[in-house]
Short mmCIF file of C-alpha atoms and ligand atoms in Angstrom, two decimals:
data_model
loop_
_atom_site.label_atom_id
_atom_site.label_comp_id
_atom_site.label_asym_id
_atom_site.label_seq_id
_atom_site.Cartn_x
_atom_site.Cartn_y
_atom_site.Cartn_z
CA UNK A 1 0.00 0.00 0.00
CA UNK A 2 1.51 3.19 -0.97
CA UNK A 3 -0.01 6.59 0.90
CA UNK A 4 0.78 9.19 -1.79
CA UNK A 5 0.93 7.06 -5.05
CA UNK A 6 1.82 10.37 -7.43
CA UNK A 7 4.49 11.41 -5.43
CA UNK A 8 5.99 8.76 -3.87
CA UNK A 9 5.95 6.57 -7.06
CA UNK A 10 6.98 9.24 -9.29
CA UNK A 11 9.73 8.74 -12.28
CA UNK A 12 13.37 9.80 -11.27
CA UNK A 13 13.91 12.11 -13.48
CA UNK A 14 10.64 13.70 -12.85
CA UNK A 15 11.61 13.70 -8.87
CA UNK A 16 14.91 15.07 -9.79
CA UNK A 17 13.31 17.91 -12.07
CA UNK A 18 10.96 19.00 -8.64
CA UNK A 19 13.86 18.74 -6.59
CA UNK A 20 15.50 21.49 -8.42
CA UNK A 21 12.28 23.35 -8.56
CA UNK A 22 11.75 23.53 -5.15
CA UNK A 23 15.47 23.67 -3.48
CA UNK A 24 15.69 27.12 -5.99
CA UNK A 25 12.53 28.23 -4.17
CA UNK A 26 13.57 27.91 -0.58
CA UNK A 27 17.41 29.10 -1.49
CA UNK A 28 15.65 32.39 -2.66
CA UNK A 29 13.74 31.89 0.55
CA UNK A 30 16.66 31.02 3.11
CA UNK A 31 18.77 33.99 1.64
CA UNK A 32 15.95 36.71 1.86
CA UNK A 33 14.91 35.97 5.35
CA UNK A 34 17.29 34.04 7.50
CA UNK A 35 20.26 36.12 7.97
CA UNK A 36 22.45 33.60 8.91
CA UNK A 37 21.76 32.18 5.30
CA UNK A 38 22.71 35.24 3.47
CA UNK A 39 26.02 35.59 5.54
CA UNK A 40 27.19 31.97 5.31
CA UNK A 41 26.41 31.61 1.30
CA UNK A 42 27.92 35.56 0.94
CA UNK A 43 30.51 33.88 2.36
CA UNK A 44 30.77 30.99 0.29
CA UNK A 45 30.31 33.78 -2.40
CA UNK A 46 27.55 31.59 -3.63
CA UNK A 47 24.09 33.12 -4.56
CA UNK A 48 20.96 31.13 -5.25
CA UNK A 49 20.73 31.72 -8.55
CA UNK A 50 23.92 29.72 -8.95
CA UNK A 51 21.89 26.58 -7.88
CA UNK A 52 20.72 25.35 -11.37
CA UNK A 53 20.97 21.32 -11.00
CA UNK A 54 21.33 19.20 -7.70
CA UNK A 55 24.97 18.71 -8.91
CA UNK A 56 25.16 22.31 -7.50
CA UNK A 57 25.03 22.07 -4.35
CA UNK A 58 28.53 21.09 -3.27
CA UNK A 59 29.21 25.38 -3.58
CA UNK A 60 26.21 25.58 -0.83
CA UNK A 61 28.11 25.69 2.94
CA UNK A 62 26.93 23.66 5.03
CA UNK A 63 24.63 23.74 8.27
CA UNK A 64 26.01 22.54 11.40
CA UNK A 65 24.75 21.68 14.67
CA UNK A 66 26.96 24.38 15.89
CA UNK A 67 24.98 27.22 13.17
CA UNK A 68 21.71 25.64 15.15
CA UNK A 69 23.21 26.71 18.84
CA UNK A 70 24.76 29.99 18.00
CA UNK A 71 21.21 31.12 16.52
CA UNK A 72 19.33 29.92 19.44
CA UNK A 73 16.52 30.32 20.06
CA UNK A 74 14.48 31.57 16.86
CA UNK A 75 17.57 33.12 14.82
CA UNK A 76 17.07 30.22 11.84
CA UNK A 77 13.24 30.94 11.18
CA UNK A 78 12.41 31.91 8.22
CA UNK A 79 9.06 33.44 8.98
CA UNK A 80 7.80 35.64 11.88
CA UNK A 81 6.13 33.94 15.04
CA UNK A 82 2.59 34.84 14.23
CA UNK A 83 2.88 31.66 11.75
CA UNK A 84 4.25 29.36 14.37
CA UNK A 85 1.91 26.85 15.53
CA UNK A 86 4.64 24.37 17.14
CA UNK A 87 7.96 24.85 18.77
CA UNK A 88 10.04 21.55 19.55
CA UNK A 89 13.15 21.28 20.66
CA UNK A 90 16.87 19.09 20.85
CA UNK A 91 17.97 18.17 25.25
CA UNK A 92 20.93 20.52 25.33
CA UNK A 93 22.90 21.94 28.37
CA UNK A 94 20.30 24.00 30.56
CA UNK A 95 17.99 22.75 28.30
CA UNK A 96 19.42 25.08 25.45
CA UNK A 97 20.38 23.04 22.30
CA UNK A 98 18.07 23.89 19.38
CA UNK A 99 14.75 24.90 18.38
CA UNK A 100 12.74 24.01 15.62
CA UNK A 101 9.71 25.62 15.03
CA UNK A 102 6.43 24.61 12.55
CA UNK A 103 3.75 26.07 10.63
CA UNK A 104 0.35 24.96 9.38
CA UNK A 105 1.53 23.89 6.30
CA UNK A 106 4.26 22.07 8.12
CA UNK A 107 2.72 19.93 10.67
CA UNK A 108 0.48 19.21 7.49
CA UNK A 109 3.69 18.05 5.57
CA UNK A 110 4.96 15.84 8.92
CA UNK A 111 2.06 14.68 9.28
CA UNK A 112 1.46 13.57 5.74
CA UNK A 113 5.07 11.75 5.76
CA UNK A 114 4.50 10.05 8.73
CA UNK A 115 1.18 8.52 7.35
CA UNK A 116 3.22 7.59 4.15
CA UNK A 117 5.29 5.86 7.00
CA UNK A 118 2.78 4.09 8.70
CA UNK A 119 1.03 2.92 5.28
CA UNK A 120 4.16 1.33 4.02
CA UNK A 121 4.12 -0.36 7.15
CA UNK A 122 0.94 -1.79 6.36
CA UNK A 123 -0.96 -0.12 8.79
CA UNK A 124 -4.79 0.91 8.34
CA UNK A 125 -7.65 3.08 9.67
CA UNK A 126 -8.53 -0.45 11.56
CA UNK A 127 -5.50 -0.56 13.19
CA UNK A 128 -5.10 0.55 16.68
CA UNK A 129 -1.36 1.87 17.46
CA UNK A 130 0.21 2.42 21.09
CA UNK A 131 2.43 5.10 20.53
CA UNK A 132 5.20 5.26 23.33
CA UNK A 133 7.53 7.78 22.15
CA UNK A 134 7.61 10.47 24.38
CA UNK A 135 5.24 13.57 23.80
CA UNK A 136 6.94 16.75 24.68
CA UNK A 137 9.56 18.44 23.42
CA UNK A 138 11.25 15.60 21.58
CA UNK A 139 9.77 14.75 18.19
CA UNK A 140 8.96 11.33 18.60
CA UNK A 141 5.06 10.99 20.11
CA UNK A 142 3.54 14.25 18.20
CA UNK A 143 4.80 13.30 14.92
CA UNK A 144 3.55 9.48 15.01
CA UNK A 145 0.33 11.07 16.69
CA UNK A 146 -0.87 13.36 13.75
CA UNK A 147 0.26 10.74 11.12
CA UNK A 148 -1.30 7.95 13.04
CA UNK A 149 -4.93 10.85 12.76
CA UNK A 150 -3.76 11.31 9.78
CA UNK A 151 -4.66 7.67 8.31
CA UNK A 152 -7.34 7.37 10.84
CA UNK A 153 -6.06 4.74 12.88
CA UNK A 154 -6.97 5.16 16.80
CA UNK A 155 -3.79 6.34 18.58
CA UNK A 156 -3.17 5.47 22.14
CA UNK A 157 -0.82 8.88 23.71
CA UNK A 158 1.13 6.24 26.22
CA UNK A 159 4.64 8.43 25.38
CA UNK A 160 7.53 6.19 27.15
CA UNK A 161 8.07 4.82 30.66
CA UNK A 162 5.86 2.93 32.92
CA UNK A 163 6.26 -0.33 31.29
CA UNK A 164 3.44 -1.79 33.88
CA UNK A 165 1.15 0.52 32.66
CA UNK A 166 1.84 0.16 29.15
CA UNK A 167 1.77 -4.08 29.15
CA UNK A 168 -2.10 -3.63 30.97
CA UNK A 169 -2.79 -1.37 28.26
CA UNK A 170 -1.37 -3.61 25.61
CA UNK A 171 -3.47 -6.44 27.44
CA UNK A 172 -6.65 -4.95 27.75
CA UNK A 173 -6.94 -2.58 24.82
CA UNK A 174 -5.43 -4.74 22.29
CA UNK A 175 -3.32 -2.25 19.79
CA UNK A 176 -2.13 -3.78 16.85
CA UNK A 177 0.96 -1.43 16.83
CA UNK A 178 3.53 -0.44 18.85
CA UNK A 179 5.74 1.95 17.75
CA UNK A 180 9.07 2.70 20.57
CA UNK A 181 12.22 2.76 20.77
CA UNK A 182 13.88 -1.20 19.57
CA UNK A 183 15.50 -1.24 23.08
CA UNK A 184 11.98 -0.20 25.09
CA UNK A 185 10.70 -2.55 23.07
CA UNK A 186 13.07 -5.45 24.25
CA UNK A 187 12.37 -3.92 27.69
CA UNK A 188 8.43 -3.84 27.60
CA UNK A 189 8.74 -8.07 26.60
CA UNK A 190 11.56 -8.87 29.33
CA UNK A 191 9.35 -6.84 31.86
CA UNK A 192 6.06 -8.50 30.53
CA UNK A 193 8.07 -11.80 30.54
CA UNK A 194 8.56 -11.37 33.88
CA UNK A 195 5.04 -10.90 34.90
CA UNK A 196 3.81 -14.66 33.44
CA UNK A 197 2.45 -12.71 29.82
CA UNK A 198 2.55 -14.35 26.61
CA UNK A 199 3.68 -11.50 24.66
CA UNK A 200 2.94 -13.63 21.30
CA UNK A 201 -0.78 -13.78 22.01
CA UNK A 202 -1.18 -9.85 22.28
CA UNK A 203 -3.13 -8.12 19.25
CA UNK A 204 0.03 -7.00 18.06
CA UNK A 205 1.37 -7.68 14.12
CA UNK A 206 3.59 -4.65 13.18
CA UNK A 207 6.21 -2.65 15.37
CA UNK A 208 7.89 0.64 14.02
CA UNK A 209 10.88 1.37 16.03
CA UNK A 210 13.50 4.35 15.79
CA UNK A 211 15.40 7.02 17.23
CA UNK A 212 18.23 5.12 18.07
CA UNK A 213 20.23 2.66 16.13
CA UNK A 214 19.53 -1.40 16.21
CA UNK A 215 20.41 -3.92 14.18
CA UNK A 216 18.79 -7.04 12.55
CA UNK A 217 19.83 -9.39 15.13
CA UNK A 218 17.97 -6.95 17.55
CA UNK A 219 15.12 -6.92 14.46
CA UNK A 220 15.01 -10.85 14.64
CA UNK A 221 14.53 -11.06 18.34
CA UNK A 222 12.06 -8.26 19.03
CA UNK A 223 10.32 -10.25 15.87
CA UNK A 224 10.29 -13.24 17.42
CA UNK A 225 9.31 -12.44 21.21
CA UNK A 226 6.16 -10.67 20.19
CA UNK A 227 5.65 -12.36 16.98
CA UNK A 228 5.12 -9.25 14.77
CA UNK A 229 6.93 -7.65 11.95
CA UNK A 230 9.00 -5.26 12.75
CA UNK A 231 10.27 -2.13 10.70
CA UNK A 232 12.53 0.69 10.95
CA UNK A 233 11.59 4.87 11.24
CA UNK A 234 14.10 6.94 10.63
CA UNK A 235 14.21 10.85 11.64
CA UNK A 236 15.90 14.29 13.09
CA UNK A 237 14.50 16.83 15.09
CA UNK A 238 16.35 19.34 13.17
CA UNK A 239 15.27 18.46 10.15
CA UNK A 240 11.32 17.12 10.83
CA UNK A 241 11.11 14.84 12.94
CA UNK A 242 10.17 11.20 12.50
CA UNK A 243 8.92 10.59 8.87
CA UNK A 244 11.98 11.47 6.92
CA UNK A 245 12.87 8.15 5.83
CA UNK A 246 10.61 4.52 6.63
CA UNK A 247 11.29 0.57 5.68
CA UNK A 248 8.97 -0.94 3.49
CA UNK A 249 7.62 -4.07 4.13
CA UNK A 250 7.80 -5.41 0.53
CA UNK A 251 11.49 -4.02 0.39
CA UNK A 252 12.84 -4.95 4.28
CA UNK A 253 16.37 -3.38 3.72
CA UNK A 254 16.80 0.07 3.39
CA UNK A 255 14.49 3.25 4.37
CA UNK A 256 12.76 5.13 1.52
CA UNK A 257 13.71 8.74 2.08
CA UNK A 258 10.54 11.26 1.07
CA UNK A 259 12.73 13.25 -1.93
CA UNK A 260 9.98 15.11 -2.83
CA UNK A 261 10.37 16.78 0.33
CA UNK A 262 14.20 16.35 1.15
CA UNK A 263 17.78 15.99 -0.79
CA UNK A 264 19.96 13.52 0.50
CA UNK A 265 23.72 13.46 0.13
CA UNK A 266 26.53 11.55 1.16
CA UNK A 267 29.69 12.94 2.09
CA UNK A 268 33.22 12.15 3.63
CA UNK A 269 32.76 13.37 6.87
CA UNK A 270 36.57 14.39 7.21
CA UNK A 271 36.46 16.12 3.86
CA UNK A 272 33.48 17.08 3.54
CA UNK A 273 33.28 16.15 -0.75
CA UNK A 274 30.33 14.65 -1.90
CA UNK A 275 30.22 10.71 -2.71
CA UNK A 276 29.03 9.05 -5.42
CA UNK A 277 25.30 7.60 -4.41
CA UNK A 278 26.06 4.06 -2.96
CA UNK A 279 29.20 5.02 -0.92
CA UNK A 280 29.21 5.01 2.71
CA UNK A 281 29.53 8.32 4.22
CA UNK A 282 27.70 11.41 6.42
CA UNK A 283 24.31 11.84 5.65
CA UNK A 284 23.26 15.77 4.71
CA UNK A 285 20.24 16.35 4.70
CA UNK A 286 18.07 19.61 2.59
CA UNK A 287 14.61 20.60 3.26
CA UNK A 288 12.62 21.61 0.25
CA UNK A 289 9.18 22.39 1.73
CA UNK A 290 9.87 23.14 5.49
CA UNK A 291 8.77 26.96 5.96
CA UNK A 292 9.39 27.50 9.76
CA UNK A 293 13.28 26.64 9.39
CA UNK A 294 14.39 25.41 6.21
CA UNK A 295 17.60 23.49 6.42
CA UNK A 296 19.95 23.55 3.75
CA UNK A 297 23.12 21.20 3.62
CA UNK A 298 22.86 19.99 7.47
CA UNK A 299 25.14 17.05 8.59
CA UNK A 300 23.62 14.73 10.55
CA UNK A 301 26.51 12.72 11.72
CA UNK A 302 24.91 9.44 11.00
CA UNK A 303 26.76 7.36 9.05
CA UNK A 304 24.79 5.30 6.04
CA UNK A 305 24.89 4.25 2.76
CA UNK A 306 22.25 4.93 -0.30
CA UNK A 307 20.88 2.53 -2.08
CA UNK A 308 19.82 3.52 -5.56
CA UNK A 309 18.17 -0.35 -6.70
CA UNK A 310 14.77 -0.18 -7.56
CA UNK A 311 12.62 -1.43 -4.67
CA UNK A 312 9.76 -4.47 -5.30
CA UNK A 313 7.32 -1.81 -3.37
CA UNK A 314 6.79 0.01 -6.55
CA UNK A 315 7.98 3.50 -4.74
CA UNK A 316 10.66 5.01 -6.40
CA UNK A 317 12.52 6.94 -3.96
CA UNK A 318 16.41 6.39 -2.90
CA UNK A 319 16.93 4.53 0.08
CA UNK A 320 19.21 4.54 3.04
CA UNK A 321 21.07 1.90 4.63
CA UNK A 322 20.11 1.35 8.50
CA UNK A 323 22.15 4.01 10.75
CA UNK A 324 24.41 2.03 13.09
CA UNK A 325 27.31 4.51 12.92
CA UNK A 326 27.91 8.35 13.60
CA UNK A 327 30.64 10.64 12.54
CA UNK A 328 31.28 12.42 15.42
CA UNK A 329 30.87 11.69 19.44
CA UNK A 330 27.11 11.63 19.74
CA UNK A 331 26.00 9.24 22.11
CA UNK A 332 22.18 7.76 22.04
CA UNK A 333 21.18 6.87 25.34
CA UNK A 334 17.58 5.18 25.62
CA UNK A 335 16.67 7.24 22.51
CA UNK A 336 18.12 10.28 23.85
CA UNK A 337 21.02 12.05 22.28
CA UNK A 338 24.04 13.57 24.45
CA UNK A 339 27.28 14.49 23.62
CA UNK A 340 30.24 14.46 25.84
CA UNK A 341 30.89 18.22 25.98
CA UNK A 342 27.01 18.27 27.45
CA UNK A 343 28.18 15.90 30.36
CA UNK A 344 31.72 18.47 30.61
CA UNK A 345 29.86 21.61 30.88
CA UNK A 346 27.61 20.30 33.75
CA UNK A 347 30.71 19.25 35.64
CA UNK A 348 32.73 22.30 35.46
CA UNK A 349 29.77 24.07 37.34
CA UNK A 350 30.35 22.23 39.89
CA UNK A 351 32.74 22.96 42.67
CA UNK A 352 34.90 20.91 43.80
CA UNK A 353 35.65 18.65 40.68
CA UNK A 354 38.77 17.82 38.14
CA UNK A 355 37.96 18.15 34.42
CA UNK A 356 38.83 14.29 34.55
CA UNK A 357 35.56 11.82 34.17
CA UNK A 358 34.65 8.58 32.31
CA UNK A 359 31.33 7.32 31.52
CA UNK A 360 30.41 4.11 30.61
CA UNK A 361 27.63 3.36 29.04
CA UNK A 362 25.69 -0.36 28.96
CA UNK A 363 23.16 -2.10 28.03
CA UNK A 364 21.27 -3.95 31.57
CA UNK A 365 18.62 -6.24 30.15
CA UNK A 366 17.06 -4.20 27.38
CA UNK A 367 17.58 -0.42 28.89
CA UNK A 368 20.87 1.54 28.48
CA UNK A 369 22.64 2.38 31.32
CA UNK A 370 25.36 5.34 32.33
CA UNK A 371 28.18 5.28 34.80
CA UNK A 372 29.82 8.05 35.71
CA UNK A 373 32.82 8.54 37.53
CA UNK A 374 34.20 11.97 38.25
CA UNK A 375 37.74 12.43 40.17
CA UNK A 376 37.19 15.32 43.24
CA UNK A 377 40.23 17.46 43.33
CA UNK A 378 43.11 17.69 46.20
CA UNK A 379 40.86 20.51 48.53
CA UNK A 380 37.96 18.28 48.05
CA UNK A 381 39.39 14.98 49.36
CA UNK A 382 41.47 16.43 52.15
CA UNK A 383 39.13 18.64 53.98
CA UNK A 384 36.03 16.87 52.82
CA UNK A 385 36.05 14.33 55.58
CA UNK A 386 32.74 14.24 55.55
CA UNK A 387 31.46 11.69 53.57
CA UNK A 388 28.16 13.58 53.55
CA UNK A 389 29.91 16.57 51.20
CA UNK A 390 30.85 13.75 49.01
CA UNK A 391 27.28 12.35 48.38
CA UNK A 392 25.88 16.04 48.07
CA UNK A 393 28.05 15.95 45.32
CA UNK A 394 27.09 13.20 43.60
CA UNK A 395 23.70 13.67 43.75
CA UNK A 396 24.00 17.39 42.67
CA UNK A 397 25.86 15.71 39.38
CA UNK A 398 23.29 12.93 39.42
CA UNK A 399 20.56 15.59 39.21
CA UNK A 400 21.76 17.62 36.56
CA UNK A 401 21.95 15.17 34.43
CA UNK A 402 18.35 14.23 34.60
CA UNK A 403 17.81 18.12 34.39
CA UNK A 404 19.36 19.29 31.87
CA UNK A 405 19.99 15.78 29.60
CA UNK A 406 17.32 14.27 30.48
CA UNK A 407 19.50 11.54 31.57
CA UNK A 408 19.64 9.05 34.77
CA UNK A 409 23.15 8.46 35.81
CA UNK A 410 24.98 6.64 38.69
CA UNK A 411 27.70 8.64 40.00
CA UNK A 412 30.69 7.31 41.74
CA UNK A 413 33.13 10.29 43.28
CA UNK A 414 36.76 8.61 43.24
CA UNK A 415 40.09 10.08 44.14
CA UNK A 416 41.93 12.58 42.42
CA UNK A 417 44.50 10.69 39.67
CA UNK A 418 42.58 7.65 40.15
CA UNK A 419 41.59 8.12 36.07
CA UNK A 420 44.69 9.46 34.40
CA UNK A 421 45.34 6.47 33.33
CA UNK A 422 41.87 5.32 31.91
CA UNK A 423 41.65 4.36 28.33
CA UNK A 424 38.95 6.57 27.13
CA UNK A 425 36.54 9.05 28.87
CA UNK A 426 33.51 6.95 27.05
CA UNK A 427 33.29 3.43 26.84
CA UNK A 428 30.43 2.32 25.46
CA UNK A 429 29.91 -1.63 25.91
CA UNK A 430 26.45 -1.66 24.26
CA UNK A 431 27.10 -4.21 21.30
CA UNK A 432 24.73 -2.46 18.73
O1 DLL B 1 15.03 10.52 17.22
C1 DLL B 1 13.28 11.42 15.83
C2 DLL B 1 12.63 10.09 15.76
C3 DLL B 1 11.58 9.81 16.60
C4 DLL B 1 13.03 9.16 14.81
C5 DLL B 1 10.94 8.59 16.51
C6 DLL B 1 12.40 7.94 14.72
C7 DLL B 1 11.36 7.65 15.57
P1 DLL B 1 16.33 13.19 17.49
O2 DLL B 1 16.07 13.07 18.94
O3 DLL B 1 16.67 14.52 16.93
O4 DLL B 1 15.12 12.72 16.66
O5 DLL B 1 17.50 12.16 17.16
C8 DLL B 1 17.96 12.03 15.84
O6 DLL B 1 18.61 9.76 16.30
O7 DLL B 1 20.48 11.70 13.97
C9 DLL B 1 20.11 9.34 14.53
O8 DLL B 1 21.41 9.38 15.07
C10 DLL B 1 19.18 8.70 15.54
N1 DLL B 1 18.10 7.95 14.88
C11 DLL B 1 16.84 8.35 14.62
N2 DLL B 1 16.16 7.35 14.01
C12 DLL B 1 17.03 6.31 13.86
C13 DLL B 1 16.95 5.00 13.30
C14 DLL B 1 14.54 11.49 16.66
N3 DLL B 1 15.84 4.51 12.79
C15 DLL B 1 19.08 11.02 15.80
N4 DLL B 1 18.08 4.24 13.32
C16 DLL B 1 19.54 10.74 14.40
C17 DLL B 1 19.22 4.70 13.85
C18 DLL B 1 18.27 6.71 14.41
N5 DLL B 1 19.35 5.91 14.39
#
């Protein structure tokens, strides 16, 4: 079943043609109205007009997730509040990371490419999907939400946590999807496990999973211990949302990317020079509808592969490899995404600390887990004494990180040189 037969079965050519169309548009659109546009591609001494084929785009600079930070909160939106109807955001230190804001017409645009999703998941107006992706400021729950409307299927708001809560519900009210993350998945079926339920004899037939990266061993298992097919959702805040790219489950290897609303590249992350289609390299990602803030050129860190094959679904846009590598040091933690500078700024506000840490990160059952141990400095350990100052410390650290990442962590205080000598600051001992 295909959601939006014209476009998303549309000739190549004829997708490439309305690429061009509509990335001159919002280049005319960025450059008039976003001022960080017209300074970065005055820079680049590039004007939009120069942009006649997609083979163009390599003189376009790119957007970074450093461009989204510096222009915090509002400084990339390309049209004035008064057509803002949504505001999401990125978990960031003190909660300030990046913004991205919506119109009308956009939610309408997410909402239609998460319904494309859902359909090529096989999912119906009879289906009933328990959607535990968090609401709130993270992407995930809205935009499954108004796609899941969208089709007319009956949505059940669970957002994530309380895993008791959500097996009763998946008892009594008998869903037919679940869409999570793979490892709350895994979690929700050891926890159900453990309460004497047959997870196989649930409603449930189809799971869409995303936000963090799993592999097909992980695919197989979560397959096999609710008996349902399972298929991969692919997405960025910065860029939509959820609904950028989706499995289909004729095809089973590869998520179709929506080109009539986005331009994917490929590039060599050190380099930054565009690969031919079919390499492995950085994903960039260009918006070609998105009115609140456009994105042109951003680089998502993730590390895939296009695959330019015609699929046996009939739809004929490009599709990405699964995402099981980034370029730089983002870390996904139980969906959420943290970098190691995040964890370093919350430190250095705190007295009494060296700059030396190491987290490590694993997997306990199905949920990710972090570890963090922090060295106190010389003043610290000889006139602490008290034991109590210690554990005030930890739990100011241990709080912070659920504030401002989002983020529960075990903290362990240990002497000062005690990790000089450690291999890495992160060790991450997830096998993904
Ligand atoms: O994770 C949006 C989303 C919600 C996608 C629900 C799918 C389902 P962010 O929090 O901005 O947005 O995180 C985006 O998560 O750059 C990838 O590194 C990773 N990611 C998202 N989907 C997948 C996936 C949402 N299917 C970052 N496989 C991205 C692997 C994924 N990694």
């Amino acid at each position: 079943m295909i959601y939006n037969e014209e476009f998303e079965t549309m000739p190549r050519d004829v997708i490439k043609s309305l690429q061009v169309k509509r990335l001159q548009q919002v280049l005319e659109r960025v450059y008039h109205n976003v001022g960080f546009y017209k300074k970065s591609f005055d820079t680049a001494k590039v004007k939009p007009d120069d942009i006649k084929a997609i083979a163009d785009m390599k003189k376009l600079p790119f957007t970074t997730r450093k461009d989204l930070r510096d222009n915090y909160p509002f400084g990339l939106f390309c049209v004035p509040m008064s057509n803002i109807v949504r505001l999401h955001a990125s978990s960031g230190t003190s909660g300030k990371s990046a913004v991205f804001g919506y119109t009308k017409r956009d939610i309408e645009i997410w909402s239609e490419l998460v319904a494309r999703c859902l359909v090529a998941a096989g999912i119906t107006k009879n289906d009933i999907i328990q959607n535990a992706f968090g609401y709130g400021l993270f992407t995930g729950g809205l935009g499954l939400h108004y796609g899941a409307e969208k089709i007319g299927a009956s949505v059940i708001p669970m957002s994530g946590g309380d895993a008791k809560r959500q097996l009763m519900i998946l008892q009594d009210f008998g869903p037919t999807v679940i869409c999570s993350t793979p490892s709350y998945a895994l979690h929700l079926a050891e926890e159900g496990k453990a309460m004497g339920m047959d997870m196989r004899s649930l409603k449930l037939r189809v799971g869409i999973f995303g936000a963090e990266p799993w592999n097909n061993a992980l695919r197989d298992e979560i397959e096999k211990l609710f008996g349902i097919t399972a298929l991969d959702l692919f997405g960025l805040s910065e860029v939509i949302g959820p609904g950028m790219a989706m499995e289909c489950l004729e095809g089973r290897n590869g998520m179709h990317v929506f080109e009539d609303h986005f331009i994917v590249e490929t590039i060599n992350p050190k380099t930054g020079e565009v690969l031919p289609e079919g390499e492995e390299g950085e994903l960039v990602f260009t918006t070609l509808t998105k009115e609140a803030n456009p994105l042109i050129r951003y680089r998502t860190g993730d590390i895939s592969r296009l695959i330019t094959e015609p699929c046996r679904c009939g739809r004929s846009h490009i599709k990405m490899e699964k995402v099981l590598k980034r370029s730089d040091d983002m870390l996904i933690i139980r969906g959420i995404n943290v970098f190691p500078a995040q964890i370093e700024a919350i430190l250095v506000n705190i007295e009494g600390l060296e700059p030396t840490y190491q987290v490590i990160i694993d997997r306990v059952g199905a949920l990710d887990t972090l570890d963090l141990q922090v060295e106190v400095n010389d003043k610290i350990c000889s006139d602490a004494g008290s034991i109590k100052e210690l554990q005030k410390i930890e739990q100011r650290i241990a709080k912070d990180m659920k504030d401002f990442l989002g983020i529960a962590a075990r903290v362990k205080l240990v002497q000062p040189n005690m990790l000089q000598k450690a291999d890495a600051k992160i060790i991450d001992k997830r096998r993904i």
